[in-house]
Coordinates of C-alpha atoms in Angstrom, one line a residue:
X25 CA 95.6 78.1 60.6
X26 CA 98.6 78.7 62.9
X27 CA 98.9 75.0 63.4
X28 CA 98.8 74.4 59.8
X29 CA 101.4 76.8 59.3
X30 CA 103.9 75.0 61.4
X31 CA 102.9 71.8 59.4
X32 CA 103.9 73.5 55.9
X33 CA 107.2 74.8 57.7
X34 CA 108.2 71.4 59.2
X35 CA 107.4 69.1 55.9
X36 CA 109.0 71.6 53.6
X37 CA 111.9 69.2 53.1
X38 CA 109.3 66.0 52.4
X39 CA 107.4 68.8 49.6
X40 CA 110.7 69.3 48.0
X41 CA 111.9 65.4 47.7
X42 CA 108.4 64.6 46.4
X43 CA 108.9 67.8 43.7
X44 CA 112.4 66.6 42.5
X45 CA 111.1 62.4 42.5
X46 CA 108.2 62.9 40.4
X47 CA 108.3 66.0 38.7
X48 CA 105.0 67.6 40.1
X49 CA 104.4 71.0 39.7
X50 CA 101.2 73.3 40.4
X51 CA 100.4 74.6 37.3
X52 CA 101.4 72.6 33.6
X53 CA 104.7 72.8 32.2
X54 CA 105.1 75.4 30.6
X55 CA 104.2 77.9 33.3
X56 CA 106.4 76.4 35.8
X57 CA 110.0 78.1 36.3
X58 CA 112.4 76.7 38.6
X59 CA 116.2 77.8 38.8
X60 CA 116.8 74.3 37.8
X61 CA 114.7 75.3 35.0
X62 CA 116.0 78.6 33.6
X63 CA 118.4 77.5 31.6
X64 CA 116.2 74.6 29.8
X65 CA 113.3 77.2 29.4
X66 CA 115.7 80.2 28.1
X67 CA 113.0 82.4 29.2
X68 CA 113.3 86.1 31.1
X69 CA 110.2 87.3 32.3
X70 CA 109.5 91.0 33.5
X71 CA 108.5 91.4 36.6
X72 CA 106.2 94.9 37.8
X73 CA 106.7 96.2 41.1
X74 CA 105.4 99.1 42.8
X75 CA 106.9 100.5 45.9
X76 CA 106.5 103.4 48.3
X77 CA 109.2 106.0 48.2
X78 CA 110.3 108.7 45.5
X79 CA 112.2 107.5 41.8
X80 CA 116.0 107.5 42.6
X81 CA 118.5 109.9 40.5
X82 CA 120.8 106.3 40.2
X83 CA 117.9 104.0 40.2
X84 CA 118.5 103.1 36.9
X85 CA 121.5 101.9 37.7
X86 CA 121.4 100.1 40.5
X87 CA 118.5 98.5 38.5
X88 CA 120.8 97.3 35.6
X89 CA 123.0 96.1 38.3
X90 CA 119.8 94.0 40.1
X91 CA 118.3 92.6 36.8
X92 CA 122.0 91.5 35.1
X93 CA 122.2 89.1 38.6
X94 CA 119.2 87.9 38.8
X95 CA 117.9 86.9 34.9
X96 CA 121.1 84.7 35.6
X97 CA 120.0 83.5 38.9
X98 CA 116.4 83.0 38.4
X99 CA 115.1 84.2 34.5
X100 CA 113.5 87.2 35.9
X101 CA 114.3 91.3 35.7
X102 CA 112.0 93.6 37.3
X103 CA 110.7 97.6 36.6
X104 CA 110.1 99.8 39.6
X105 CA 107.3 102.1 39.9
X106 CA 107.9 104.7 42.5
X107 CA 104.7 106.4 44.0
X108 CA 105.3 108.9 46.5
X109 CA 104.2 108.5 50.2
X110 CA 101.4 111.5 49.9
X111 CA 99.9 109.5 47.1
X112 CA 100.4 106.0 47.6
X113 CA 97.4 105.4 49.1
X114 CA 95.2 106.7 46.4
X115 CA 97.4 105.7 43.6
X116 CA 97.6 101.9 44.7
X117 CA 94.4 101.6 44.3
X118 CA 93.3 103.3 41.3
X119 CA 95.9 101.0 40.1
X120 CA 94.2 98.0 41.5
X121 CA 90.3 98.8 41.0
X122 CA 91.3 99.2 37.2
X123 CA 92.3 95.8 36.9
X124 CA 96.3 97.0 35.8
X125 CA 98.3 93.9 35.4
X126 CA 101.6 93.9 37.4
X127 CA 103.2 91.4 40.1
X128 CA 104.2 92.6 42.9
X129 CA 102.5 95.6 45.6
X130 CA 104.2 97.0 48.9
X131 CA 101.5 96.8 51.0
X132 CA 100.9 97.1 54.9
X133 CA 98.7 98.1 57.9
X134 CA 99.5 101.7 57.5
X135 CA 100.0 102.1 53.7
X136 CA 97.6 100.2 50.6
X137 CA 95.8 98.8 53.7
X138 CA 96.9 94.9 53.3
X139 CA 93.8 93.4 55.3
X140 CA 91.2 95.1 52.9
X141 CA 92.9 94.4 49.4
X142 CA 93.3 90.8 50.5
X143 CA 89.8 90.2 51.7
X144 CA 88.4 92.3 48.4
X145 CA 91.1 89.8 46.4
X146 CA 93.3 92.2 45.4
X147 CA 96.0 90.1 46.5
X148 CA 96.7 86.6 45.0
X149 CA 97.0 83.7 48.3
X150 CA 100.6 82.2 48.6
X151 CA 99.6 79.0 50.3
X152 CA 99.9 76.3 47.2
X153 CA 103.3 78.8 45.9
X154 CA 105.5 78.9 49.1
X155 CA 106.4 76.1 49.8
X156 CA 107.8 75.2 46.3
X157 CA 109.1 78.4 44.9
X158 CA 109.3 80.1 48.5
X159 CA 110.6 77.8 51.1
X160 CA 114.1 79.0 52.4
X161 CA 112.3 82.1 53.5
X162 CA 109.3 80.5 54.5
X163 CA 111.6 78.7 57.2
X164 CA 113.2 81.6 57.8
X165 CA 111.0 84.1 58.6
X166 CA 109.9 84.7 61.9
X167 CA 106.5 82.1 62.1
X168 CA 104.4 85.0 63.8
X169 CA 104.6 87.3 60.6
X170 CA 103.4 84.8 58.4
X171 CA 100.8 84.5 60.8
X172 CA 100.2 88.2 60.4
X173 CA 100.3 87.7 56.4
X174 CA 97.3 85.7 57.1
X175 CA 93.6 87.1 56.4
X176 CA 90.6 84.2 57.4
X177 CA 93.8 81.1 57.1
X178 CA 95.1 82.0 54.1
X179 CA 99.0 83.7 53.5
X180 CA 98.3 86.7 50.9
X181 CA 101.9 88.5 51.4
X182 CA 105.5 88.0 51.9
X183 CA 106.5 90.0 55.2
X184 CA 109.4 92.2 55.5
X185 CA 111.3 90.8 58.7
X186 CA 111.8 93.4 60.9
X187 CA 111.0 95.0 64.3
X188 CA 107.6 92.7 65.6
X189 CA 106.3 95.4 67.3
X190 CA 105.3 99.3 67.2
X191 CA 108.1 101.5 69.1
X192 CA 106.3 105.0 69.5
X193 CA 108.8 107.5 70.8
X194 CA 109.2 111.1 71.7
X195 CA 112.6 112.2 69.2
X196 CA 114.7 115.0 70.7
X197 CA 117.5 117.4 68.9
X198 CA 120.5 117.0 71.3
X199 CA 121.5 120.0 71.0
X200 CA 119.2 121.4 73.1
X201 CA 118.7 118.5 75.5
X202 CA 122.7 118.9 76.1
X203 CA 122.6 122.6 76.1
X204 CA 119.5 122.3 79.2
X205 CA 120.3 118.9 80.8
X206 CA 117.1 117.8 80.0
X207 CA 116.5 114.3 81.3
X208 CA 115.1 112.7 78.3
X209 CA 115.0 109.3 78.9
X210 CA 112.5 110.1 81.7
X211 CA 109.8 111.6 80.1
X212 CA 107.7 109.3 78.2
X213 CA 104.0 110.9 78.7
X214 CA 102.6 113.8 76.6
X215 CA 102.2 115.4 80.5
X216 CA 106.1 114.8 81.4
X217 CA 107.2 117.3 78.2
X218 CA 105.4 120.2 79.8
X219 CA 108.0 121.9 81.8
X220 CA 110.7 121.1 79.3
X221 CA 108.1 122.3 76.3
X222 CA 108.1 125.5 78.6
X223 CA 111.5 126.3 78.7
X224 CA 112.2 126.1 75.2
X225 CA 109.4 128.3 74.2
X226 CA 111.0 131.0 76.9
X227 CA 114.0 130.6 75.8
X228 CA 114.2 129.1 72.2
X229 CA 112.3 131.6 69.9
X230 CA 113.4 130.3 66.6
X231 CA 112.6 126.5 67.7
X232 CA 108.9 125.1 68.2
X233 CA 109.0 123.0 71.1
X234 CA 106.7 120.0 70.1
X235 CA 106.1 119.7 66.5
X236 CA 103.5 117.9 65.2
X237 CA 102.1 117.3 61.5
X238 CA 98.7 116.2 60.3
X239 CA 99.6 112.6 60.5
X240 CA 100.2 112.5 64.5
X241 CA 98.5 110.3 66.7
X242 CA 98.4 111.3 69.9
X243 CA 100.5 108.3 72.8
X244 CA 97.8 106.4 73.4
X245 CA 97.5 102.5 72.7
X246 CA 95.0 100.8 70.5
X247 CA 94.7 97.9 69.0
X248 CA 95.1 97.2 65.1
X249 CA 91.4 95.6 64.8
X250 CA 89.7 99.0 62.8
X251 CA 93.0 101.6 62.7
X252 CA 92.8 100.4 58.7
X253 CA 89.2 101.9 58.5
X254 CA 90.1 105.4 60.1
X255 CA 87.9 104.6 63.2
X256 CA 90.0 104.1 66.4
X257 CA 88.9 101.9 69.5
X258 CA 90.3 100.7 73.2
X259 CA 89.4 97.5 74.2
X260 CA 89.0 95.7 77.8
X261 CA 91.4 92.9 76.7
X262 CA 90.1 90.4 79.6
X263 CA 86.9 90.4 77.6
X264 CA 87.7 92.0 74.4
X265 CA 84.9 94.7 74.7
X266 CA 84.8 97.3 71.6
X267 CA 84.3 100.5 72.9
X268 CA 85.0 104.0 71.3
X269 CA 87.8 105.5 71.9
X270 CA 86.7 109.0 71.5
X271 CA 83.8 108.1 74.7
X272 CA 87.2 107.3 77.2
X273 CA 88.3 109.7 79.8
X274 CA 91.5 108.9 78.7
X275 CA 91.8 110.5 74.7
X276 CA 89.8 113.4 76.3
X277 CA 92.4 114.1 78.8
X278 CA 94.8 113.8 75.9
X279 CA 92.9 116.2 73.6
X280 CA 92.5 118.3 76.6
X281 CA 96.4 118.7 77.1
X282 CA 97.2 119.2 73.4
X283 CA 94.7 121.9 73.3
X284 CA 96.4 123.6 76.1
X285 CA 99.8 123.3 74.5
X286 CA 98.7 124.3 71.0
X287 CA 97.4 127.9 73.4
X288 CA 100.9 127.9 74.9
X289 CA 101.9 128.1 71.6
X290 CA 103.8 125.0 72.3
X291 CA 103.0 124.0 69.2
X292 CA 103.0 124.9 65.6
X293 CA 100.2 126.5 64.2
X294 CA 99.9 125.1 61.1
X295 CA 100.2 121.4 62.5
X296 CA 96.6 120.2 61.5
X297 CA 97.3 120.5 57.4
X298 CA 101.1 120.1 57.1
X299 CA 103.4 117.2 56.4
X300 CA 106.9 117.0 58.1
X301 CA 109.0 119.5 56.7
X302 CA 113.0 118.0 57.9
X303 CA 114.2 121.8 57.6
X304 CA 112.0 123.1 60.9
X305 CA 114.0 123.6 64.1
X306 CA 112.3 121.7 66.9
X307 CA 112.5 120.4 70.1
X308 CA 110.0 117.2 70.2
X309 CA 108.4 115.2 67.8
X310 CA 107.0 111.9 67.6
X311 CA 108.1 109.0 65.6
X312 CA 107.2 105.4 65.2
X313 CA 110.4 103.6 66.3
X314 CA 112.7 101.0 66.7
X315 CA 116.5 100.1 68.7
X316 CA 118.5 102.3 67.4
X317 CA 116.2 104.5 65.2
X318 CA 118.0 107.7 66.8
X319 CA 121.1 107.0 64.9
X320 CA 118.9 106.7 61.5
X321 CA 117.2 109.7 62.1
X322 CA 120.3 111.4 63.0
X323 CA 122.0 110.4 59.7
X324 CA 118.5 111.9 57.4
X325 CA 117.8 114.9 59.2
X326 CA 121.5 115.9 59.4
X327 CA 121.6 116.3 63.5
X328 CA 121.8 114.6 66.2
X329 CA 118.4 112.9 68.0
X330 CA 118.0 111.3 71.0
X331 CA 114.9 108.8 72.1
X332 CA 112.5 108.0 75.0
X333 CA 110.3 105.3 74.3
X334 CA 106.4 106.6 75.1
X335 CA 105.3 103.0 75.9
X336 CA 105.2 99.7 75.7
X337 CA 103.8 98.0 73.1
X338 CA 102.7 94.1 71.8
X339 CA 102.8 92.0 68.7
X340 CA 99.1 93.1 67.0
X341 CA 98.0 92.6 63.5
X342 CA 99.1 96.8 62.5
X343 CA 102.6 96.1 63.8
X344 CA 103.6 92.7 62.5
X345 CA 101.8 93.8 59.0
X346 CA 104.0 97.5 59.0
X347 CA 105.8 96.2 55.5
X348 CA 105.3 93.1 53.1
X349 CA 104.8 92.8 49.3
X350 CA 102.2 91.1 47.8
X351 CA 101.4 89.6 44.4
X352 CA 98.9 90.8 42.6
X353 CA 95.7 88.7 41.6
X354 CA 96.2 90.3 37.7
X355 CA 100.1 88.8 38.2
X356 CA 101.1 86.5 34.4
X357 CA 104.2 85.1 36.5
X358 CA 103.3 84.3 40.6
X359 CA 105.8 81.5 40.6
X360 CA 108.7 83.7 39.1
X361 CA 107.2 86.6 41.8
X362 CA 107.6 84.6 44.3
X363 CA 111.3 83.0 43.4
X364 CA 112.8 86.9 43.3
X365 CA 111.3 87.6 46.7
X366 CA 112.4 84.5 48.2
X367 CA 115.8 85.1 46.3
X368 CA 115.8 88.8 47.8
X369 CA 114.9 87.6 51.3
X370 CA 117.6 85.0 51.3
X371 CA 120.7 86.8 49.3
X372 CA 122.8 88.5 51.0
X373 CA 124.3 90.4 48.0
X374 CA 120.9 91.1 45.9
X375 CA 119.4 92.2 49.1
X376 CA 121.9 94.8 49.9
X377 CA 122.4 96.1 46.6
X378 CA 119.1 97.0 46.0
X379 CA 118.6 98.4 49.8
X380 CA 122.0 100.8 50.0
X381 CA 123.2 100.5 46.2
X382 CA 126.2 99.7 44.4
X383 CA 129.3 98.8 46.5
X384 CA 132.3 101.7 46.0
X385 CA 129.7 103.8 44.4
X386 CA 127.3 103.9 47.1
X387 CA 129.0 102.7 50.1
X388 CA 132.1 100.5 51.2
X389 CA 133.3 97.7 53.3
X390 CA 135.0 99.3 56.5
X391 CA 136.2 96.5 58.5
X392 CA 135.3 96.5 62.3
X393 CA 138.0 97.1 65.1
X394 CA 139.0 94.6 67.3
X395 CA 137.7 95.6 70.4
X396 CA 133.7 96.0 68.2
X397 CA 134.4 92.2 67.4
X398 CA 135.2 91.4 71.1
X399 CA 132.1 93.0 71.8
X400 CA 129.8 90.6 70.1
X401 CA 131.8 87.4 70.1
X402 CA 128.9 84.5 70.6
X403 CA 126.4 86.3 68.4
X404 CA 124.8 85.1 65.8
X405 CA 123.8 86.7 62.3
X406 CA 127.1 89.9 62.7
X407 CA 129.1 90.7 59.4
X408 CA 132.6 91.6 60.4
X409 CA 132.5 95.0 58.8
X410 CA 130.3 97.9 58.2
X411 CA 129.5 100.1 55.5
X412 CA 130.9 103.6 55.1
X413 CA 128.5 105.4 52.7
X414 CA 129.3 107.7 50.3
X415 CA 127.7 110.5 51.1
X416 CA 127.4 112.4 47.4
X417 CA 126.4 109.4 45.6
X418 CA 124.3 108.2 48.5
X419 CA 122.2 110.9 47.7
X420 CA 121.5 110.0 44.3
X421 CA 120.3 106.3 45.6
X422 CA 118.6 106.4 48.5
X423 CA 115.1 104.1 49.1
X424 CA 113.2 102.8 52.4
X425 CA 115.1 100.5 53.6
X426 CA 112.7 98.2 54.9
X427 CA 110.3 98.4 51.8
X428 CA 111.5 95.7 49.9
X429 CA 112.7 92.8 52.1
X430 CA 113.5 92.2 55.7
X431 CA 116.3 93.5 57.2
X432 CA 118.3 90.6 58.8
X433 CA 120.8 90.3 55.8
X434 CA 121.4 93.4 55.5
X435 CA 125.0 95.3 56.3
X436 CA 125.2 97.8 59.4
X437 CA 126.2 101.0 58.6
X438 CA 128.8 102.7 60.4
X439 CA 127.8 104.5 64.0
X440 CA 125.4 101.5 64.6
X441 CA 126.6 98.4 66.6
X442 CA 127.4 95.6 64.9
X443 CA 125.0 93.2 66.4
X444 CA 121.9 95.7 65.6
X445 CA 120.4 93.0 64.2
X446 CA 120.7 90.5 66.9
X447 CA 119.1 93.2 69.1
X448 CA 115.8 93.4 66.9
X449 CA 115.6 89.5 66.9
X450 CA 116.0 89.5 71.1
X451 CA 112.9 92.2 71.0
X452 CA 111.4 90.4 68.6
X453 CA 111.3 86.9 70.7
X454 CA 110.5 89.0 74.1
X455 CA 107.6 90.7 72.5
X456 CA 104.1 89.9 74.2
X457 CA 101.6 89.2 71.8
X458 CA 98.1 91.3 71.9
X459 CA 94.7 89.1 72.7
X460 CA 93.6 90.2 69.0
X461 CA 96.9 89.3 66.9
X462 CA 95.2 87.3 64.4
X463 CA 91.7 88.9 63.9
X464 CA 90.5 90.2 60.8
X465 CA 87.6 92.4 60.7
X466 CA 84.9 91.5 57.7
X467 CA 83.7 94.6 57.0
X468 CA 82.0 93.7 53.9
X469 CA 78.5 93.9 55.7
X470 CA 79.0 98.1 56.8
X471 CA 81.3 98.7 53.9
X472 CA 79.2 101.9 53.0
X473 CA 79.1 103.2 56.9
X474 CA 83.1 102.6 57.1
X475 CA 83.1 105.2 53.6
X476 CA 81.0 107.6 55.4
X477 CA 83.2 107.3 58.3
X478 CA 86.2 107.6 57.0
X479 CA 85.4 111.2 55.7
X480 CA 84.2 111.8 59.2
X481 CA 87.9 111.1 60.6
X482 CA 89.7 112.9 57.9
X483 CA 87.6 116.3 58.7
X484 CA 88.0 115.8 62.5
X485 CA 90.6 113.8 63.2
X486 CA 94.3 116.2 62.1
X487 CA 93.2 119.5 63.9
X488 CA 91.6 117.2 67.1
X489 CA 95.0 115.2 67.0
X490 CA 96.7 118.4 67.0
X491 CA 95.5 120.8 69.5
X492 CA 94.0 123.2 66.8
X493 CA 90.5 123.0 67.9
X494 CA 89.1 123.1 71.7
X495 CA 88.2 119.5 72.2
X496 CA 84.8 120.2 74.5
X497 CA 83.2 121.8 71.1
X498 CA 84.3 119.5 68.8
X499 CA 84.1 116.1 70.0
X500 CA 80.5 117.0 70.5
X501 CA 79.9 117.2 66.7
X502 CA 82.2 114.7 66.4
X503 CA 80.2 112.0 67.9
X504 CA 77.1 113.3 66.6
X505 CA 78.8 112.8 62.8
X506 CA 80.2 109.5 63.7
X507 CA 76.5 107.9 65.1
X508 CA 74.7 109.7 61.7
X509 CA 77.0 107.8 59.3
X510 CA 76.8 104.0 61.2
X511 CA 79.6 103.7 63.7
X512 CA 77.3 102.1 66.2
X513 CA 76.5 99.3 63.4
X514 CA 80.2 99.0 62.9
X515 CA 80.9 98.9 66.6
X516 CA 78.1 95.9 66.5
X517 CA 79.6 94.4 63.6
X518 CA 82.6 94.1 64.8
X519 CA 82.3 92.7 68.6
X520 CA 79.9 89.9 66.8
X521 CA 82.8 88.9 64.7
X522 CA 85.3 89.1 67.9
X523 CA 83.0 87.2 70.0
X524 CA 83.4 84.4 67.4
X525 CA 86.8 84.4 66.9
X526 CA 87.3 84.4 70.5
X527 CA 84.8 81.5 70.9
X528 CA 86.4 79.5 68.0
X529 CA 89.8 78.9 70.0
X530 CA 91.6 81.7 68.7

């Protein structure tokens, strides 16, 4: 599928002469809505989308602003429903097992698990709708996410351009690595924090020196292949063997040393049930990254942060797939879905307004100095100015920025270099690719044992992950869990399927 996707790509131009000659179109008439189109038809259509992230005290307006542009641009206005990131998971798919109409689902490897509502057909395939309604971001678009949008060679989501790769890094307040000296960007394992975990806890009594919520995963790599299911592996990638990950030497040493840290009261006691509370004082934390990330965390939690990175990383399935929208399967208007997202992925004003808001309400236009223009003469993709936000009305409109659409047309705020985005695409086209980008695991044959699994994980997993319980007791009973509910059929299941894909040229 690969190869065919480089076919679509390079003969988008032949599609669209052949379109505008004879007229074809992949549904009749009267369903078909071009923005040659709208004005013939004189015919708005509402468009349903449900993202990730809370409902916005100005979101109404920014959403007036949105929908007065683009019923204009392309016949279409759009309703947002917010679900919040504790229920989004849940939600999503009460939503999509009742059948609810609506057109268009942020989806991904870590959220509404993209993978399984596109192989349970959830998710409506984009193949015959791209390249007539979507094909300025088709070309666009870094080729390996669409290849990550694909589940068994078809396209089933539109992915947000972004960082390729996960960053995992330890996050640091600055004011205490500048108050102690601490050399930062040195430490990168969980061992190289001890010393530094010590002296805060000796001489910081208000401030926990690593803390850790019930969503931490401990610094070790794995590949994307069953993190969806809640069942973690390593893998020998010279012969893509599926082993368990909680049989290595390696995750028991690390359990080991975040039991002894959780003694040392290193840290927080409460870490296995609580989610990240922004107004605790700590030293360390761990955050899923990318270049610069330090100066967005900075700006939300109000203080400074600094970054190591913990390791490196390559392209896999869960990081290329960490934010797309899909189209629902229920969906009245696919064609008019997929116009808006090519529109927001290609617009540079619709993209921004509905990422940071209303310009002088939300933010302005600060024009960069000289010498910052200087600095990135010969780059590509760099606005000459960056945006100042308001910081009262910023409040009152403030969404994931990387939720909606990809992030390449999108202004840099001030404190961030003005070639950030130039940066990302350098990673981006550096990045090593895994041995399993591409695989999809068919778990429809252990679909009950994955069930029973994943309430294995969710008992086990957050106090394991977190120090809370002494690993030689539990992993024990953890093991005995996981082999009573299947996860030796699984493991079978899925090194069959690997072995094939590995044999069929992939």
């Amino acid at each position: 599928m690969k190869d065919s996707l480089r076919v679509i790509i390079s003969t988008l131009g032949i599609i669209s002469i052949i379109v505008m000659m004879i007229g074809c179109s992949l549904r009749s008439e009267d369903e078909v809505y071009t923005q040659n189109e709208v004005s013939k038809q004189n015919k708005v259509v509402e468009l349903i989308w449900y993202q990730l992230g809370a409902p916005q005290e100005d979101g109404d307006l920014v959403l007036k602003t949105v929908n007065d542009y683009i019923k204009d641009k392309i016949g279409v206005i759009i309703k947002i429903k917010y679900i919040g990131w504790v229920d989004y998971n849940h939600k999503t798919q009460l939503v999509i097992n009742a059948g609810e109409p609506f057109d268009l689902m942020f989806t991904s490897s870590w959220a509404n698990d993209f993978s399984q509502n596109a192989q349970k057909g959830a998710f409506l395939s984009l193949d015959d709708l791209l390249p007539v309604y979507g094909k300025e971001m088709l070309q666009n678009i870094d080729l390996r996410f669409w290849e990550a949008a694909e589940v068994h060679g078809k396209i089933y989501a539109v992915p947000s351009e972004k960082e390729i790769v996960n960053m995992p890094m330890w996050t640091f307040t600055k004011e205490y690595v500048d108050k102690y000296q601490i050399p930062y960007e040195k430490l990168h394992t969980l061992e190289d924090l001890e010393p530094w975990l010590k002296l805060i806890k000796e001489n910081e009594p208000d401030v926990i020196p690593l803390y850790l919520t019930k969503d931490f995963c401990p610094p070790i790599y794995m590949d994307e292949i069953i993190y969806p299911l809640g069942i973690e592996y390593s893998y020998d990638t010279n012969n893509l063997i599926v082993s368990n990950l909680f049989e290595t030497e390696t995750m028991k040493s690390t359990l080991r040393t975040l039991r002894e840290y959780y003694l040392k009261k290193y840290i927080n006691w409460n870490a296995a049930t609580i989610s990240d509370d922004k107004t605790v004082k700590r030293f360390v934390t761990k955050g899923d990254g990318q270049p610069y990330a330090d100066r967005i965390w900075s700006r939300n939690l109000g203080y400074e942060v600094v970054t190591s990175t913990i390791m490196e990383t390559k392209i896999s399935n869960y990081s290329a797939r960490g934010a797309m929208t899909a189209i629902s399967r229920t969906s009245k208007h696919p064609e008019k879905a997929i116009q808006f997202l090519n529109l927001l992925n290609t617009d540079e004003y619709l993209r921004n307004l509905i990422n940071y808001g209303i310009e002088g309400v939300h933010y302005d236009k600060v024009n960069a100095s000289d010498d910052e223009l200087r600095s990135v003469e010969g780059s590509d993709h760099v606005y000459p100015f960056k945006i100042r936000y308001n910081n009262d009305n910023m409040k009152r409109y403030d969404v994931p920025y990387w939720v909606q659409g990809g992030l390449f047309n999108t202004y840099v705020p001030e404190g961030e270099p003005l070639d950030k985005w130039q940066k990302f695409r350098e990673l981006n086209k550096n990045a090593e690719t895994a041995p399993t980008f591409g695989f999809d695991f068919d778990s429809d044959a252990v679909s009950s044992q994955i069930e029973k699994i994943k309430s294995v994980m969710n008992e086990f997993v957050p106090p394991l992950y977190t120090g809370s319980v002494e690993p030689d007791d539990i992993l024990p009973k953890l093991q005995q869990k996981l082999k009573e509910n299947g996860i030796d059929k699984i493991q079978e299941e899925i090194q069959i399927q690997l072995d094939e894909w590995k044999m069929n040229g992939q």
